Short mmCIF file of C-alpha atoms in Angstrom, two decimals:
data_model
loop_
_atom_site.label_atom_id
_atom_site.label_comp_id
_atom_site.label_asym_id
_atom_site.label_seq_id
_atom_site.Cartn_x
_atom_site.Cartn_y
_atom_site.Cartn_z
CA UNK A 222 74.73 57.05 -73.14
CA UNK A 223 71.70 55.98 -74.05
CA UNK A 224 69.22 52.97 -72.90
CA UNK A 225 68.10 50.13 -74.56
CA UNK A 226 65.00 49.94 -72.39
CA UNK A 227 63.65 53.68 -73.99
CA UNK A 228 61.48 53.37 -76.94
CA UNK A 229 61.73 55.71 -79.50
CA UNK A 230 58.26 55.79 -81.01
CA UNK A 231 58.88 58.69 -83.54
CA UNK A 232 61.58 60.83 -85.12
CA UNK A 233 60.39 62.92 -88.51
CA UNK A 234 59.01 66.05 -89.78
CA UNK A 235 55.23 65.84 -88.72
CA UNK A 236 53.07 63.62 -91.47
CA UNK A 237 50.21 61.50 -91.21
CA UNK A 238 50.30 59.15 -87.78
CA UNK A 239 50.58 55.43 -88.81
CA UNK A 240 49.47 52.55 -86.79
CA UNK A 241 51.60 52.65 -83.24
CA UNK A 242 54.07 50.20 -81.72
CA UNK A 243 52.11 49.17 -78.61
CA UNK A 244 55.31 47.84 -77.57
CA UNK A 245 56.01 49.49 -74.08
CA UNK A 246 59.62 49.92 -72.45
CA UNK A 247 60.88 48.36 -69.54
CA UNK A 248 60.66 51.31 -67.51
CA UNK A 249 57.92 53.05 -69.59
CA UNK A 250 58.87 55.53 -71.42
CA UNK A 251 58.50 56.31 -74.62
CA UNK A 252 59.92 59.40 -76.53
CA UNK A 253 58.91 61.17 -79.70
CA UNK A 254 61.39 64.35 -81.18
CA UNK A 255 59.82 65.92 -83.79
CA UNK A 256 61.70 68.88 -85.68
CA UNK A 257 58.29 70.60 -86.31
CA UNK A 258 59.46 73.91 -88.25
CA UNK A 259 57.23 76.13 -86.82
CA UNK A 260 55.11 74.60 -83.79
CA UNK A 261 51.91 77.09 -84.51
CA UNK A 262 51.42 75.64 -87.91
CA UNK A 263 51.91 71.72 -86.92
CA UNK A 264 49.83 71.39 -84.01
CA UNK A 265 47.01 69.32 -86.03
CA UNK A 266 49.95 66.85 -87.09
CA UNK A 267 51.68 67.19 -83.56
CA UNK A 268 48.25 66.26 -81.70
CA UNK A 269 47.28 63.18 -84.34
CA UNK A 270 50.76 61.92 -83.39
CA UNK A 271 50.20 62.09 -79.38
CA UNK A 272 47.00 60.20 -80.03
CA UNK A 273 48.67 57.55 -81.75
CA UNK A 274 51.57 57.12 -79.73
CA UNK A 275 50.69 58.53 -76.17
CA UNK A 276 54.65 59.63 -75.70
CA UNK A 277 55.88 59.96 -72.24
CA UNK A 278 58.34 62.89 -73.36
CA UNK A 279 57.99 65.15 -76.81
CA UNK A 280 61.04 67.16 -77.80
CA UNK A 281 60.68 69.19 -80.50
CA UNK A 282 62.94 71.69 -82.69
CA UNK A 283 62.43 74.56 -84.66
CA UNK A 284 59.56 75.81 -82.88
CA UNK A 285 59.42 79.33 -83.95
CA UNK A 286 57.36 80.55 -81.59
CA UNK A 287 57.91 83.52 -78.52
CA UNK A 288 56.21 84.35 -75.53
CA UNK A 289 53.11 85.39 -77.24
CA UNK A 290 52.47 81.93 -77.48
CA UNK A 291 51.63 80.23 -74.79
CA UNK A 292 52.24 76.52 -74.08
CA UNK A 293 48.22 75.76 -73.27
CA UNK A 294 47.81 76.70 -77.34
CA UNK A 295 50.35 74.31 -78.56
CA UNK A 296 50.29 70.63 -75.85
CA UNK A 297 47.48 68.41 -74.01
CA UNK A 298 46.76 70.23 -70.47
CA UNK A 299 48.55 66.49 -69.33
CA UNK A 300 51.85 67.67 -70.33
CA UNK A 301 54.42 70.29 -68.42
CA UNK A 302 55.83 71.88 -71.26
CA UNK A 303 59.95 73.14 -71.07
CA UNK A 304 60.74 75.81 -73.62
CA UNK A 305 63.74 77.74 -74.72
CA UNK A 306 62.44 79.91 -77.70
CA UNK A 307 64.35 82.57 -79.96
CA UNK A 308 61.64 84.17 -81.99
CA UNK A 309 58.44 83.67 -84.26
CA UNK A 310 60.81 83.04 -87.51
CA UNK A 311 63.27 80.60 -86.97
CA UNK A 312 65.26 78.72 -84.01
CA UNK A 313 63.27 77.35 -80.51
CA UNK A 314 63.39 73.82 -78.54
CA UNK A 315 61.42 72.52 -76.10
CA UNK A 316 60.60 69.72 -74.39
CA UNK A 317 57.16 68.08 -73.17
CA UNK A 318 56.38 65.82 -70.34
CA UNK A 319 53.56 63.64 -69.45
CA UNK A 320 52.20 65.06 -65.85
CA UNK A 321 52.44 61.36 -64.60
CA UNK A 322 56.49 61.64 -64.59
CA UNK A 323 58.40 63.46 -62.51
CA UNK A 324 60.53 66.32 -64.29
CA UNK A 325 62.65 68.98 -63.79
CA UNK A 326 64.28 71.61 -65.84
CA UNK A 327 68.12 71.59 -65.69
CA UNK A 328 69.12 75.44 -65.51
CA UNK A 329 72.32 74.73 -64.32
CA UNK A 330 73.00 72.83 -67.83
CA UNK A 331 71.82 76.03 -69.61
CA UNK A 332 74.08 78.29 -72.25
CA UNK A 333 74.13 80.30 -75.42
CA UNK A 334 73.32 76.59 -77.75
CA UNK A 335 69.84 76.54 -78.70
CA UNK A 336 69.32 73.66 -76.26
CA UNK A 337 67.13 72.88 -73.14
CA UNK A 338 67.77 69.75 -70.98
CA UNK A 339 65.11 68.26 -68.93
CA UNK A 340 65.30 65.42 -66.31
CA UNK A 341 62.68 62.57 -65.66
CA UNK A 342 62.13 60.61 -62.99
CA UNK A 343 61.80 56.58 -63.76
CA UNK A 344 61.20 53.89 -61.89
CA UNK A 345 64.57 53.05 -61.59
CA UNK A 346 66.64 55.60 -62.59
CA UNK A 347 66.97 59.70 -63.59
CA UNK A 348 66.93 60.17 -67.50
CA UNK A 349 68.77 63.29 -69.09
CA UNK A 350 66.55 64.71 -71.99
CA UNK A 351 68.04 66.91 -74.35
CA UNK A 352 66.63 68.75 -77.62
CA UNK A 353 68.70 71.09 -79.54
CA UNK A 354 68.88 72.80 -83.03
CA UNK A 355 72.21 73.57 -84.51
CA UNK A 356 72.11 76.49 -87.16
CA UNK A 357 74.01 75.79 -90.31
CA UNK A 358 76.03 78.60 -89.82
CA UNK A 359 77.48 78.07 -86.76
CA UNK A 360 80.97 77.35 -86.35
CA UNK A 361 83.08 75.04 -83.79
CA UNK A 362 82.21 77.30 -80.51
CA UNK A 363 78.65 75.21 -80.83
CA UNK A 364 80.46 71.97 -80.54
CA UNK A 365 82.85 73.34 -77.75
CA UNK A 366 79.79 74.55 -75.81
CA UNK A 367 78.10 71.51 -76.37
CA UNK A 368 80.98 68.98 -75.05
CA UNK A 369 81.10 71.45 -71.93
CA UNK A 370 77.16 70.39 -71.11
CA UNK A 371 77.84 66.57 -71.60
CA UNK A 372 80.84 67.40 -69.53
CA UNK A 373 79.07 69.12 -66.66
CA UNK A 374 76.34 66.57 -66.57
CA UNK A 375 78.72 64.16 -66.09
CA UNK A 376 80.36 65.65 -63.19
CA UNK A 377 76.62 65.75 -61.55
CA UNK A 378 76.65 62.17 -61.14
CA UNK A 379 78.46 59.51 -59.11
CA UNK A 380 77.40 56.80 -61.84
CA UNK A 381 77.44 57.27 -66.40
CA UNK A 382 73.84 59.00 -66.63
CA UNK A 383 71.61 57.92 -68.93
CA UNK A 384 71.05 60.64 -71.61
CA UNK A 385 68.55 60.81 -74.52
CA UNK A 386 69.88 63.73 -76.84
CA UNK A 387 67.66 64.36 -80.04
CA UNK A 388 67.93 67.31 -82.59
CA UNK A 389 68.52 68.80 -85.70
CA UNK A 390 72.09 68.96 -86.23
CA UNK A 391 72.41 70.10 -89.69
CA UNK A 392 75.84 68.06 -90.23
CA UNK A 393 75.10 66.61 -93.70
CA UNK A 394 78.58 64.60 -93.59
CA UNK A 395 77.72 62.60 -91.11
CA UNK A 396 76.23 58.90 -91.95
CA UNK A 397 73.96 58.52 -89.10
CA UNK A 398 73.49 54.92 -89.63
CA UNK A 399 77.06 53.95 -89.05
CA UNK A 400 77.67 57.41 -87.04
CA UNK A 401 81.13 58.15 -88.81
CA UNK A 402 82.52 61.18 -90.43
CA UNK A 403 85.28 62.42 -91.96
CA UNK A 404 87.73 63.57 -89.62
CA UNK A 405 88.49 67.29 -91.04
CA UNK A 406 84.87 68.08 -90.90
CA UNK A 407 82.89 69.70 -87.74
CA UNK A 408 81.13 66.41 -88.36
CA UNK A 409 83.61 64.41 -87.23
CA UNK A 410 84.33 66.42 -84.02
CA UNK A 411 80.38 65.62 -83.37
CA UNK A 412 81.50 62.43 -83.74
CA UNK A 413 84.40 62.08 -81.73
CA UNK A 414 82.18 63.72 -78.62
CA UNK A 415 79.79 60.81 -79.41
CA UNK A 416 82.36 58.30 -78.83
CA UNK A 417 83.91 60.27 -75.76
CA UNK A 418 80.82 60.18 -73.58
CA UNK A 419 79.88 56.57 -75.25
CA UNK A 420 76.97 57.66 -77.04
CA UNK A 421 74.87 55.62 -79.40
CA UNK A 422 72.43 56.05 -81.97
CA UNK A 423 69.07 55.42 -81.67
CA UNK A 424 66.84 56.55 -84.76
CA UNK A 425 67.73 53.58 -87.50
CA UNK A 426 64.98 55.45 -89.30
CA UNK A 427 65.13 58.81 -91.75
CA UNK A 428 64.36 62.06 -89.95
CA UNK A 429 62.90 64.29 -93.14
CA UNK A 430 61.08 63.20 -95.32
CA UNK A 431 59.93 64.46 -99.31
CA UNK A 432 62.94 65.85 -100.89
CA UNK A 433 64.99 66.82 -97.80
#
């Protein structure tokens, strides 16, 4: 489930920062998920973007970094930083946090998926943050592991949470504008867990851009 009072101010590869929507949400956040492909080499890019947008909450994908990195070398000092790495060439999520929200990593929501969730405290409610990478070669266990999270998280709450899920899923069949799919592809079981726990899409924009 998503909400209509979150602004998404950015969703893309790093480039060049263009002139930011000063628009701010009713409950003030605002949320930028980045699939960096390798965090080390972006962090110019990644800090031009904070200063133009000043997000709330940062989730990024293919980090590709381990713990030889530390967080201090890659984010502002004003941001608790949530990682889930694999290794220095490929894989690694995390999730950043302005020091002026509340947050909280959600261990209990952790598994094998290359996936960290994070909650944030709003003025009004508890938001579900989610970043995750999805290999090309994995198979149908990802989405069964993945509909067991949205499944747990729902079982955590007396009321529909709201949940902001963001990502590379590398499902090429999907048509993210419309979010349909055809049924005999592991794109359309994405799909049908979309519709299941009445999610919605969010980023009317492309997500890569150049030639991929």
């Amino acid at each position: 489930m998503n909400d209509s009072s979150i602004s998404s101010v950015a969703s893309s590869t790093p480039v060049k920062a263009v002139a930011p929507d000063k628009s701010k949400s009713q409950i003030g956040i605002s949320v930028l998920s980045v699939n960096v492909n390798g965090l080390r080499g972006k962090t110019l890019l990644l800090q031009e973007l904070i200063v133009t947008h000043h997000p709330d909450v940062i989730l990024c994908q293919e980090t590709k970094i381990d713990s030889s990195v530390y967080s201090s070398e890659l984010f502002p000092n004003d941001y608790t930083v949530y990682r889930k790495d694999r290794n220095l060439n490929g894989g690694g999520v995390c999730i950043a946090v302005v020091n002026k929200l509340q947050s909280f990593l959600c261990s209990d929501l952790d598994s094998e998926l290359e996936a960290i969730w994070v909650s944030v405290r709003t003025k009004s409610d508890l938001v579900y943050f989610c970043s995750l990478y999805r290999p090309p070669s994995s198979d149908k266990t990802y989405l069964n592991d993945f509909h067991t999270q949205l499944t747990k998280l729902i079982g955590k709450r007396n009321k529909p949470p709201i949940m902001v899920i963001t990502g590379d899923f590398n499902f090429p069949k999907i048509n993210w504008v419309t979010c349909n799919a055809p049924s005999d592809t592991e794109g359309g079981l994405l799909v049908n867990i979309f519709n299941d726990f009445h999610l919605s899409q969010m980023v009317t924009t492309p997500t890569h851009f150049g030639k991929t």
